[in-house]
Coordinates of C-alpha atoms and ligand atoms in Angstrom, one line a residue:
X1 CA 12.5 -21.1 -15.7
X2 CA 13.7 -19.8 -12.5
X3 CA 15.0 -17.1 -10.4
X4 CA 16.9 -17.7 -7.0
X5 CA 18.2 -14.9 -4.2
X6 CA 20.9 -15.3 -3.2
X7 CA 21.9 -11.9 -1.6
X8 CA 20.6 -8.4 -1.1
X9 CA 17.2 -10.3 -0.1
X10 CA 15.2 -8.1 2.7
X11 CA 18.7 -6.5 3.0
X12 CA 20.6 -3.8 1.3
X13 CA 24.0 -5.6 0.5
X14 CA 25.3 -8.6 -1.2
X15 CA 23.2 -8.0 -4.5
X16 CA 23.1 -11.4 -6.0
X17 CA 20.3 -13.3 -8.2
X18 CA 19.9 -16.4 -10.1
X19 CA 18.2 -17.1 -13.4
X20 CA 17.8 -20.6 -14.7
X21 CA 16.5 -21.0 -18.7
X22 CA 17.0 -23.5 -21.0
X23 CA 19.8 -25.5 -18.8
X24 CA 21.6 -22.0 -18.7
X25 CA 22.5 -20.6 -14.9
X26 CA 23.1 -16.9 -15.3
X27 CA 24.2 -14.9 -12.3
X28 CA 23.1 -10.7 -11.8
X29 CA 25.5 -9.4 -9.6
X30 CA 27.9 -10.9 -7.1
X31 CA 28.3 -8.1 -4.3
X32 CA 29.8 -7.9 -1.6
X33 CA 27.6 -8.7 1.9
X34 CA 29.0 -5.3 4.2
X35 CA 27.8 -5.5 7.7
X36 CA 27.6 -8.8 7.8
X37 CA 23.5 -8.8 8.9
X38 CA 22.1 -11.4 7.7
X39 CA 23.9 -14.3 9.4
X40 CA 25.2 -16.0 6.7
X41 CA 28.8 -14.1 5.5
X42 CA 30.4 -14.6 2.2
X43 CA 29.7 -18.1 1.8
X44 CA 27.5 -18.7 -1.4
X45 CA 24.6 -21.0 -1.0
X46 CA 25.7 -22.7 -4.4
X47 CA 28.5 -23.5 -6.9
X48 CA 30.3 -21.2 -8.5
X49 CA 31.0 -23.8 -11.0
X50 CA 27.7 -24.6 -12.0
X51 CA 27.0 -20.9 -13.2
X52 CA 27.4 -20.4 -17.0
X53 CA 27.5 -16.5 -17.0
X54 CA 27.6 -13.6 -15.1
X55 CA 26.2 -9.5 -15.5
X56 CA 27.1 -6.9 -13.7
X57 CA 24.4 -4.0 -13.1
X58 CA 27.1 -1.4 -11.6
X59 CA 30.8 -1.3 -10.1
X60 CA 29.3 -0.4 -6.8
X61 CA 31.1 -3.4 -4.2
X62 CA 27.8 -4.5 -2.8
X63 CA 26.8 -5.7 -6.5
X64 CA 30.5 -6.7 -7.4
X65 CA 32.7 -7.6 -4.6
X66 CA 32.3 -11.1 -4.5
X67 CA 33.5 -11.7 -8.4
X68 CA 36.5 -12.8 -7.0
X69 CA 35.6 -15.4 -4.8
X70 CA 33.7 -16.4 -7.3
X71 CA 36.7 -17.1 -10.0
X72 CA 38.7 -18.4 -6.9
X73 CA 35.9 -21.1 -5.9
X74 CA 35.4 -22.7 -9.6
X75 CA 33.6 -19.6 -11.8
X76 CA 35.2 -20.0 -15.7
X77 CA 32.5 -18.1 -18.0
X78 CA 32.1 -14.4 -19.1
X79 CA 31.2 -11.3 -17.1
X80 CA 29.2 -9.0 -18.5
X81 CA 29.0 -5.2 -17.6
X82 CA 29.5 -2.0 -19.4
X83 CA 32.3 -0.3 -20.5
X84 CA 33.1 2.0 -17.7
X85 CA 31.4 -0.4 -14.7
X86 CA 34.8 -2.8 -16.5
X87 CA 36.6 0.0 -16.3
X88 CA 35.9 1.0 -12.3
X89 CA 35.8 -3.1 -11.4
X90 CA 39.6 -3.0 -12.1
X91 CA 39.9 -0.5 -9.5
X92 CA 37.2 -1.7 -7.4
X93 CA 38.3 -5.6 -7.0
X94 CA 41.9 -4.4 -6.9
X95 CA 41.2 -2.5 -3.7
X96 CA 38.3 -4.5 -2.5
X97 CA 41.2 -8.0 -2.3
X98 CA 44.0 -4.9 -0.9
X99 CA 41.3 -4.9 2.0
X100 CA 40.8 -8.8 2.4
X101 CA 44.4 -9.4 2.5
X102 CA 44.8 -6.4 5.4
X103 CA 41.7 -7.8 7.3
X104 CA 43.5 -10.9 7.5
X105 CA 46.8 -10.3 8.3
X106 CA 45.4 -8.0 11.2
X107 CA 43.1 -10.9 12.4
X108 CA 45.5 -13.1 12.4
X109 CA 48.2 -11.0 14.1
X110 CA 46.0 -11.3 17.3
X111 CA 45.0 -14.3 16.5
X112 CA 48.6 -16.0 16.6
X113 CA 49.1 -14.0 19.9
X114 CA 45.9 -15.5 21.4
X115 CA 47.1 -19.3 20.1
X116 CA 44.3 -19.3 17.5
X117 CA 44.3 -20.8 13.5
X118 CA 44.9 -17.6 11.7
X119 CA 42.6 -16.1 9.1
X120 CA 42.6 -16.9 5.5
X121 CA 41.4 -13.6 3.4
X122 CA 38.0 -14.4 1.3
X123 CA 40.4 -13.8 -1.5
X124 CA 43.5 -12.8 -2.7
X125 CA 44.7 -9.9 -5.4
X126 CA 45.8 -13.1 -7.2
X127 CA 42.2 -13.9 -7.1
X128 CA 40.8 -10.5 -8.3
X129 CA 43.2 -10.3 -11.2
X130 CA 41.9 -13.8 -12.5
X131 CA 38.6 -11.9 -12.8
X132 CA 39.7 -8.9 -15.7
X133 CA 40.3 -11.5 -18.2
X134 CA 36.2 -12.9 -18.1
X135 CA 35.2 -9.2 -18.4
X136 CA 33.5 -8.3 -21.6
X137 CA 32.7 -4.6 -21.7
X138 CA 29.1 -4.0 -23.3
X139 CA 27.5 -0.4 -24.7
X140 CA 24.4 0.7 -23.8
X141 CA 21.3 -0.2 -25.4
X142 CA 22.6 -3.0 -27.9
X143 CA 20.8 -6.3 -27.2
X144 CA 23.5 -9.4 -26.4
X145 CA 23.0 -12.9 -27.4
X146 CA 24.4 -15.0 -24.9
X147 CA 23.4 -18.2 -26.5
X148 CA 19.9 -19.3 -27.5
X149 CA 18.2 -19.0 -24.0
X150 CA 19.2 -16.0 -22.9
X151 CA 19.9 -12.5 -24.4
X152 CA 20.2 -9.0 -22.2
X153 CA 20.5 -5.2 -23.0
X154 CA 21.8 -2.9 -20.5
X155 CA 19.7 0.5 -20.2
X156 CA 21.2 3.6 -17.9
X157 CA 20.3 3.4 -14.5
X158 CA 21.6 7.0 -13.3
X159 CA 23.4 5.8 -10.5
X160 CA 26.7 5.5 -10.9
X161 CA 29.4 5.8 -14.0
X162 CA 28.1 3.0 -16.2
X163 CA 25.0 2.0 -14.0
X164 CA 22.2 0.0 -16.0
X165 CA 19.2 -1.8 -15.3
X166 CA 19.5 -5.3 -17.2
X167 CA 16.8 -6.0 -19.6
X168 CA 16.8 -9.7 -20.0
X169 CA 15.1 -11.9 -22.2
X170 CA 15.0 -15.7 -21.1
X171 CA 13.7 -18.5 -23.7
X172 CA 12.7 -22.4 -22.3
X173 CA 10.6 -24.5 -24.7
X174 CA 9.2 -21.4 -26.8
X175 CA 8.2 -19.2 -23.7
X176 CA 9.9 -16.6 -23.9
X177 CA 10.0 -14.4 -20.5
X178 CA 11.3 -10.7 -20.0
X179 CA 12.9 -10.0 -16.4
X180 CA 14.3 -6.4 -15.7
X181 CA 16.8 -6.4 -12.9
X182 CA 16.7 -2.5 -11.7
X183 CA 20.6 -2.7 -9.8
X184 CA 20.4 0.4 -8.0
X185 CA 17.7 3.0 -9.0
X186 CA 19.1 7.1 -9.5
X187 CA 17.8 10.0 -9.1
X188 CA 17.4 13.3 -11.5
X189 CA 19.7 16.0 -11.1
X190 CA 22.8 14.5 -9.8
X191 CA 26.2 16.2 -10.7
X192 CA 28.2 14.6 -13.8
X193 CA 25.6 11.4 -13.8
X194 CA 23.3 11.1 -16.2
X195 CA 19.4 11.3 -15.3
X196 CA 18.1 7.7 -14.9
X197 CA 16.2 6.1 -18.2
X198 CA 12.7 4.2 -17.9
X199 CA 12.0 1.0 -19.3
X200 CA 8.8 0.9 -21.0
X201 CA 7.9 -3.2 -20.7
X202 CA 8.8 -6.1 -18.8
X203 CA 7.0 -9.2 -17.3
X204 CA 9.0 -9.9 -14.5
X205 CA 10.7 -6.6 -12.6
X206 CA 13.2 -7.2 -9.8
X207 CA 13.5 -4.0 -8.0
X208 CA 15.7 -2.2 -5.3
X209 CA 14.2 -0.3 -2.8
X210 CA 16.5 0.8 -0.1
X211 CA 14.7 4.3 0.2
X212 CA 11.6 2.3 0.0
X213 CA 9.6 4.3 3.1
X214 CA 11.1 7.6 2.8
X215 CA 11.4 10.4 0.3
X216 CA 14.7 12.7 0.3
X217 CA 14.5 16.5 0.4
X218 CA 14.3 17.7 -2.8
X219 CA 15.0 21.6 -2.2
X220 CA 18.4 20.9 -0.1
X221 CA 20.8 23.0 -1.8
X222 CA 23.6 20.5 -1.0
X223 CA 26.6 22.7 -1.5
X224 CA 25.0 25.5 0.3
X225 CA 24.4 22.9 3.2
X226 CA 28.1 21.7 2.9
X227 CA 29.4 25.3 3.0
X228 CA 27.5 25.5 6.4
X229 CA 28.6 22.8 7.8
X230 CA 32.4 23.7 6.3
X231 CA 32.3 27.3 8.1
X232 CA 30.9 26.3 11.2
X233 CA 33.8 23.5 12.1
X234 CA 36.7 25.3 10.4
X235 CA 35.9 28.3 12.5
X236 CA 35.7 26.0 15.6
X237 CA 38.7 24.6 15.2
X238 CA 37.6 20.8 13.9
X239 CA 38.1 18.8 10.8
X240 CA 35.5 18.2 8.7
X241 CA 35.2 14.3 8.6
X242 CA 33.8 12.6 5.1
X243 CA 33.7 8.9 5.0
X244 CA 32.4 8.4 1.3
X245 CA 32.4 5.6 -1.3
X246 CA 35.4 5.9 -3.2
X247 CA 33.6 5.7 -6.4
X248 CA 30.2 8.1 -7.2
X249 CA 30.1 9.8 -3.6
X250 CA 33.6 11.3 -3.7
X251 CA 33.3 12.6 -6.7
X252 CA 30.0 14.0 -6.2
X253 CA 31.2 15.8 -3.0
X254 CA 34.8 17.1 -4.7
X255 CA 32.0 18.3 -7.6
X256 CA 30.2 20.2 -4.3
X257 CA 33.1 21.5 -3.0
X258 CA 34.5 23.0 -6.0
X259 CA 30.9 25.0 -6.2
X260 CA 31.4 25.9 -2.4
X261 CA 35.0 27.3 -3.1
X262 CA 33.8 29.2 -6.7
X263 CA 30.6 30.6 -4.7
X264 CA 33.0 32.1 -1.7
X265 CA 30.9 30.4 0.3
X266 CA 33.5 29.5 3.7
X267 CA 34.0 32.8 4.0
X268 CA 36.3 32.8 7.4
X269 CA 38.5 30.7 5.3
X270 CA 38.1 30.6 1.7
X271 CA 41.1 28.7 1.2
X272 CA 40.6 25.3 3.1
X273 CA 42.6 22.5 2.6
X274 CA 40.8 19.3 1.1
X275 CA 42.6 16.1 1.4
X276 CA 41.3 13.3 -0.7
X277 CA 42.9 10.1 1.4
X278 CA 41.8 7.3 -0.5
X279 CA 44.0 6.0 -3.6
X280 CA 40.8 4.4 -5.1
X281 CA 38.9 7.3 -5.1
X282 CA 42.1 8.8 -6.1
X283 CA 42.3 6.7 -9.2
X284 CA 38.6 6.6 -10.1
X285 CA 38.3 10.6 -10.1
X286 CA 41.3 10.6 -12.4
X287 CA 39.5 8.1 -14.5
X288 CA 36.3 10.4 -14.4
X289 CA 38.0 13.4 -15.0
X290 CA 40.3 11.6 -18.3
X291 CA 38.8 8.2 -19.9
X292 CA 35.1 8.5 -19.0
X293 CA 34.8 11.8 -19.7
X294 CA 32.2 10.7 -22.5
X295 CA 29.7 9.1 -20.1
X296 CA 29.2 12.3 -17.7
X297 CA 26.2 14.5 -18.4
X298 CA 26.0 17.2 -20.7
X299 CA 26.5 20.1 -17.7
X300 CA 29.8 17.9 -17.1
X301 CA 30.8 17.9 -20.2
X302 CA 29.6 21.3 -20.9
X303 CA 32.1 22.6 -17.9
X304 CA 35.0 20.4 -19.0
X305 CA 34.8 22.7 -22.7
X306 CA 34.9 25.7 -21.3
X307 CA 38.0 24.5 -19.6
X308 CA 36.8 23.9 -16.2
X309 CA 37.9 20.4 -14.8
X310 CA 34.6 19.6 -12.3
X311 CA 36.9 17.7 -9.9
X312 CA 39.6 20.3 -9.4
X313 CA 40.5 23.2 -7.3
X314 CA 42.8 25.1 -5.1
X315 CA 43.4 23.8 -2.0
X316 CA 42.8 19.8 -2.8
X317 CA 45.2 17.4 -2.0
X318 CA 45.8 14.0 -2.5
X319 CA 47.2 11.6 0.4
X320 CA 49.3 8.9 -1.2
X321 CA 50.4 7.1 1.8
X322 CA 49.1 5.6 4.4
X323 CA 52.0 7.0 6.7
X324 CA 50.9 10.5 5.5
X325 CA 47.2 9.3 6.6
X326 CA 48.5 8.8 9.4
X327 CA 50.6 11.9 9.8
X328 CA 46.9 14.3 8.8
X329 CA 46.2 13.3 12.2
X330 CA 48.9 15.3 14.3
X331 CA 47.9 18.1 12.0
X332 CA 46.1 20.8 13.9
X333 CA 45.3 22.3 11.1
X334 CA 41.3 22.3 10.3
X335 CA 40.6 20.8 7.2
X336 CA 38.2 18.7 5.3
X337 CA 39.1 14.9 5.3
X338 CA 37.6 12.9 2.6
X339 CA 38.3 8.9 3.1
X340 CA 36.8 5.5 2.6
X341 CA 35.3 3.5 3.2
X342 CA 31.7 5.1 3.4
X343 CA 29.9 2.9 5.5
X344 CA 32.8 2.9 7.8
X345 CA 34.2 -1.1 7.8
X346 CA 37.2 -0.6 6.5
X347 CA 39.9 1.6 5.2
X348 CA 41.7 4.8 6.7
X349 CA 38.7 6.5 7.5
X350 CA 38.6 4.5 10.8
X351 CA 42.2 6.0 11.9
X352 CA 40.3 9.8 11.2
X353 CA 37.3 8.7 13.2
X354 CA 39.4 7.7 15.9
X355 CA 41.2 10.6 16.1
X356 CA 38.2 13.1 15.5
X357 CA 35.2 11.3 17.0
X358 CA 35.5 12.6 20.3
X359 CA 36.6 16.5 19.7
X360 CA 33.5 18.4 19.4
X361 CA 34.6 20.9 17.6
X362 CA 34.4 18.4 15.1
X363 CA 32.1 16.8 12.3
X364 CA 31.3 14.2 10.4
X365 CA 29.1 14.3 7.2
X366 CA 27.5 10.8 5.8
X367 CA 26.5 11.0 2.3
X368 CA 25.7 7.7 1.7
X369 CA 22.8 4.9 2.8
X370 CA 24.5 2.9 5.9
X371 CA 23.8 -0.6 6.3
X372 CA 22.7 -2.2 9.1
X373 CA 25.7 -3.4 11.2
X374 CA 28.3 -0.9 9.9
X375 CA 30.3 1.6 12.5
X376 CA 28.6 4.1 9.7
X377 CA 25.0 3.2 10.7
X378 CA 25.7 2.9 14.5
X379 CA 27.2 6.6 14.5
X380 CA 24.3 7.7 12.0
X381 CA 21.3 6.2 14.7
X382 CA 23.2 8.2 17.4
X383 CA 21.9 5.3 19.4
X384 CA 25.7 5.1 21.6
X385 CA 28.0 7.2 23.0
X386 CA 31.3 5.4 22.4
X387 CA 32.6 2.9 19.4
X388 CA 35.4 0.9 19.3
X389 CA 38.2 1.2 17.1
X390 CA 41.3 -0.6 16.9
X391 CA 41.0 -2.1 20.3
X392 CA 40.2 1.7 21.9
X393 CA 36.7 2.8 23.5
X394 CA 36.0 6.5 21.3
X395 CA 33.9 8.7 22.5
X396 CA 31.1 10.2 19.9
X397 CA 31.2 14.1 20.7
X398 CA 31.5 15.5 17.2
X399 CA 28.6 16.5 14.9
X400 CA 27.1 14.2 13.0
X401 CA 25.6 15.3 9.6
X402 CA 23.6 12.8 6.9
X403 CA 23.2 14.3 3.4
X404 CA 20.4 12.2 2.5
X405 CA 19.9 14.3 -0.4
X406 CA 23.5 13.7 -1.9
X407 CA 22.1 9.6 -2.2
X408 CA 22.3 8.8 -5.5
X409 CA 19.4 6.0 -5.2
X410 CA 15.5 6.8 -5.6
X411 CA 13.4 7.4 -3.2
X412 CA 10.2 5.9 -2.6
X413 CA 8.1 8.7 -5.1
X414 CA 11.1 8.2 -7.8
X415 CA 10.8 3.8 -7.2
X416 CA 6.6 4.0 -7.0
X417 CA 7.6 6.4 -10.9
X418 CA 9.4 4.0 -11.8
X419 CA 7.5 0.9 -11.5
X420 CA 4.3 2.9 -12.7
X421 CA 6.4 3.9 -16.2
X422 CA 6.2 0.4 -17.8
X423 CA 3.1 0.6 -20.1
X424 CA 1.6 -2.7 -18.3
X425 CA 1.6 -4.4 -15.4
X426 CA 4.3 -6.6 -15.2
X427 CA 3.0 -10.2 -14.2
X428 CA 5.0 -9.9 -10.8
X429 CA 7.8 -7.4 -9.0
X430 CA 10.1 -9.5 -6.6
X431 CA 11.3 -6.2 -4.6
X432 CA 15.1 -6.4 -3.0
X433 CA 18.0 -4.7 -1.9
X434 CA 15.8 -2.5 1.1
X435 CA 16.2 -4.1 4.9
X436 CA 13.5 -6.1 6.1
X437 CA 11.1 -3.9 6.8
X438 CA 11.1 -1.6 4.3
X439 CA 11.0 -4.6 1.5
X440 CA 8.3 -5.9 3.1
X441 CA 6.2 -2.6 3.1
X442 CA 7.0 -1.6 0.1
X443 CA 5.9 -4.7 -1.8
X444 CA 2.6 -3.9 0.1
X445 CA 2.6 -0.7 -1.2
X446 CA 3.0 -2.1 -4.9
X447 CA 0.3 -4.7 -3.7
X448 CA -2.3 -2.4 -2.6
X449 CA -1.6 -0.5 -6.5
X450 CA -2.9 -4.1 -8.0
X451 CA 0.6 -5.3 -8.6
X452 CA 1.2 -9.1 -7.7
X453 CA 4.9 -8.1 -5.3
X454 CA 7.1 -9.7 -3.3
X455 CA 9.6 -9.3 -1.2
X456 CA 12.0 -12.9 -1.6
X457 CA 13.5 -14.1 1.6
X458 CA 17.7 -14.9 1.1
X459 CA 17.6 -18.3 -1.3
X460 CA 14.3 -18.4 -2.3
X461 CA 13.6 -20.2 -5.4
X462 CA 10.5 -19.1 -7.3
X463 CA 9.2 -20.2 -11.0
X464 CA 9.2 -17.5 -13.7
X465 CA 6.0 -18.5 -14.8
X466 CA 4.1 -19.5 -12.2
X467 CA 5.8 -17.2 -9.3
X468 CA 4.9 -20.2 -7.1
X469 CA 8.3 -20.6 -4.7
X470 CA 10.0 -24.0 -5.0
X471 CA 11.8 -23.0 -1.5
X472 CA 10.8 -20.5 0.2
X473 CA 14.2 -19.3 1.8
X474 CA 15.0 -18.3 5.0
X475 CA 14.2 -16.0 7.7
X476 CA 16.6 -13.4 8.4
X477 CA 18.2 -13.1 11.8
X478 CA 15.8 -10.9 13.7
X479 CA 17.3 -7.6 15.0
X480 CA 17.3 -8.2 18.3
X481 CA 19.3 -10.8 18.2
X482 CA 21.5 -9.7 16.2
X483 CA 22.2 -6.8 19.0
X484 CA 22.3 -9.4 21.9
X485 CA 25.2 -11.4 19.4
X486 CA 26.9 -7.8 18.5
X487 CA 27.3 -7.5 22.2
X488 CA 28.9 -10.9 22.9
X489 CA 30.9 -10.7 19.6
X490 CA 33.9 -11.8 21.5
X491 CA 36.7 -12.9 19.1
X492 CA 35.4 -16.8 19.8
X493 CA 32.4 -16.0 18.9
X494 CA 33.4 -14.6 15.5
X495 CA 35.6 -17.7 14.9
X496 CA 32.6 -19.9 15.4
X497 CA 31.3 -17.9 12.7
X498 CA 33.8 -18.9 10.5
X499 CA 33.7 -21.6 10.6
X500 CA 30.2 -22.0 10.2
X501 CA 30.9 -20.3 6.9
X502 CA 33.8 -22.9 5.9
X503 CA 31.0 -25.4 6.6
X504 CA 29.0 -24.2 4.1
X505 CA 32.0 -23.8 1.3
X506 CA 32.8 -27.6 1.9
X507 CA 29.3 -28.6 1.7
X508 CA 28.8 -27.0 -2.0
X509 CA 32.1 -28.5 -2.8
X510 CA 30.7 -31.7 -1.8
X511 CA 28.2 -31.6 -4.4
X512 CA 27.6 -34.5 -6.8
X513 CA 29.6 -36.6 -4.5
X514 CA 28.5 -40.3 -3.6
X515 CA 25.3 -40.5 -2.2
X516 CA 26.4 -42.7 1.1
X517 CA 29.2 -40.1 1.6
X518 CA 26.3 -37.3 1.4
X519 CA 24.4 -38.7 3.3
X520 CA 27.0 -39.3 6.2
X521 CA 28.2 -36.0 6.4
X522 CA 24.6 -34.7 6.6
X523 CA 24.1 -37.0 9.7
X524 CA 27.4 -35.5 11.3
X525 CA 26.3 -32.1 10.7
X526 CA 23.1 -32.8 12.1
X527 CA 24.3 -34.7 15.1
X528 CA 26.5 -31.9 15.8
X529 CA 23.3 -29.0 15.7
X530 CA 21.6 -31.3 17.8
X531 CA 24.1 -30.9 20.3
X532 CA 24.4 -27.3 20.1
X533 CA 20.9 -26.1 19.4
X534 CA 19.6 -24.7 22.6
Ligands
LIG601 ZN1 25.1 1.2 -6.0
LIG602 ZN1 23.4 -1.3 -4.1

């Protein structure tokens, strides 16, 4: 029995494991890698072929957004998740290959002037639609019988719609082993989600920690905070920027906002305009507010029978278009601008930063974590006065706000909880999805509480019984140098990186083919580092 990581290893993004039992290869989560930190891109460091089956711990498209390359490079089994994580992945993916397809056209529209090979997208809406057929939607707490080695339940994780840890059950020559992959961790108290569940036993636990070192602020009265920050810009003059995950965040914050407008809290202008400008988190609130209805919590569901839809009020409107996107901007109107995407990468939000960056009567409000490498993060550190977008130098004048509390992962008290609920010691805790640092020191933490933890490297290969590695993975590109390489990112550079990450593709599709061929090609592409290594 093993376990292999192959993403969201000492980094936040790209959730992806391995788990090998009984000549069975099950995948847990395929997710998207966003900030692309870890030096390695899309490219996965094995076969899609060669995996049996695949479960989904939640919609979120750091744990889902590579299903489709997955299908498109050779993947024929089932995906598992539950009923409403199916539900928000045919939103999700939809969007998520919308994006690809953009990126690439945009890429290669410069590209083709500059005489470069244009850019294929990692996939295709063809590619993402091949992936709703595999889907098998799952309740909650109802074991699954996969096949005789392996057998899962999924228990709410109180993170998103349909979040869940997966409690798996893995059987080789009698020995039967009990891993619990966490997905993301909630918190108590968020609006419409329900509180997150414990699991009581488990031998192996592989964890998320992306608030490992810090704890949130527990007495923030969010939508008082949000009112504040509301008055103060409207009666400036500015917009009120909010670059949010389409699905959870949004909803969350239009849930906020409703209180802010019931409570008269913007008092200079109690009318405000909202616009939600993001046709996924368009269609998922419509899906939270209609056919999931039965998974919010029971002050949700309380609100929706006394007839008060949590997502509604005067004042909100919906931007269908990207023209009328477009058109918010000329609008002096002050306002509130919701948009995606949340960490900044992609999406219309970048045409409101652009246009709002640099007025300080302005603001911006982060609700979400922001990985390293995103525009979200480098505006969040404050660390530079100006960021690019779409060719143009912005200044950063506005002010910048981060709702930490609004983060609907655990902190470090709710993750040390947590781990301290199961009624024994689980033989070891492999702790992911936190950057470096902060999986590092939290596996100490867990280490200094008599736990045996550790915090896997990206594809490390460990045994499930002996938690001895068979390959011990490889070492992240250190920060610095990332920074030096951000700087020189010229449009070279990032085609090198391509095709560094085409190299890799052909190389697993190259597997089981002659030995002599093998072996030639591995010469070549040695011969060829040789050169360049310096
Ligand atoms: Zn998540
Ligand atoms: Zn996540």
């Amino acid at each position: 029995m093993k376990i292999s990581f192959f993403g969201a290893a000492r980094e936040v993004t790209g959730s992806c494991f391995c788990v090998e039992a009984g000549g069975k290869r099950v995948l847990i989560d395929c997710g998207l890698q966003q900030g692309g930190h870890n030096g390695f891109g899309q490219a996965f460091p094995f076969h899609p072929g060669e995996i049996d089956y695949v479960v989904i711990t939640h919609a979120h498209i750091d744990h889902s957004g590579r299903l489709p390359l997955l299908v498109k490079q050779g993947f024929k089994g089932s995906i598992y998740a539950t009923e409403p994580t199916c539900k928000l992945l045919d939103l999700m993916l939809r969007d998520s290959a919308h994006i690809q397809e953009l990126e690439a056209l945009w890429s290669s529209r410069k590209k083709r002037r500059a005489g470069d090979p244009v850019i294929e997208p990692l996939y295709t809406m063809e590619d993402a639609l091949k992936v709703f057929p595999l889907l098998v939607p799952c309740s909650y707490s109802k074991t699954i019988n996969i096949d005789e080695s392996v057998s899962f339940m999924f228990t709410d994780a109180g993170h998103l719609l349909g979040s869940a840890y997966v409690e798996m059950w893995l059987t080789e020559k009698d020995i039967v082993k009990k891993v619990v992959f966490s997905g993301d961790i909630g918190t108590d108290g968020h609006p419409m989600i329900r509180n997150p569940d414990y699991v009581d036993e488990a031998d192996v636990v592989v964890m998320e920690s992306t608030y490992g070192d810090r704890n949130h602020e527990h007495s923030f009265d969010t939508t008082a905070e949000l009112a504040k920050v509301i008055e103060n810009t409207l009666a400036k003059g500015g917009n009120v920027i909010c670059p949010s995950f389409a699905i959870g965040r949004t909803q969350e914050l239009l849930y906020h906002i409703r209180e802010v407008k019931e409570r008269g809290l913007v008092r200079s202008m109690p009318d405000f305009l909202v616009y939600l400008d993001s046709p996924l988190a368009k269609a998922a609130t419509k899906l939270y507010s209609e056919e999931l209805t039965d998974y919010l919590n029971d002050e949700a569901k309380a609100l929706i029978q006394t007839g008060v839809q949590p997502l509604a009020f005067d004042g909100l409107r919906i931007v269908e278009t990207a023209e009328d996107s477009k058109r918010l901007n000329d609008d002096r109107t002050p306002k509130v601008i919701i948009s995606s995407s949340g960490m900044c990468d992609a999406g219309r939000i970048r045409h409101h930063l652009k246009h709002n960056l640099w007025r300080s009567e302005c603001a911006v409000v982060f609700t979400g974590f922001q990985a390293l490498g995103t525009l979200g993060r480098i505006i969040v550190d404050g660390v530079v006065s100006s960021v690019s977008l779409f060719g143009e130098e912005i200044a950063v004048r506005c002010q910048i706000h981060n709702f930490r509390s609004m983060s609907s992962h655990a902190d470090r008290e709710d993750l040390l909880r947590w781990i301290n609920h199961y009624k024994k010691k689980p033989e070891c805790v492999f702790v992911v999805h936190g950057e470096d640092q902060t999986c590092k020191n939290f596996a100490l933490r867990l280490i200094e509480q008599d736990y045996k933890a550790i915090a896997p490297k990206y594809t490390s290969i460990y045994d499930l019984e002996t938690f001895e590695p068979f390959f011990e993975g490889k070492e992240l590109v250190r920060r610095s140098d990332l920074e030096r390489s951000e700087r020189r990112d010229s449009p070279v550079f990032q085609r090198l990186m391509f095709a560094g990450m085409r190299l890799v593709e052909v190389i697993s599709r190259n597997k089981g083919g002659a030995n002599k061929e093998l072996a030639k090609f591995a010469d070549q592409i040695d011969a060829l580092s040789n050169k360049w290594d310096r």
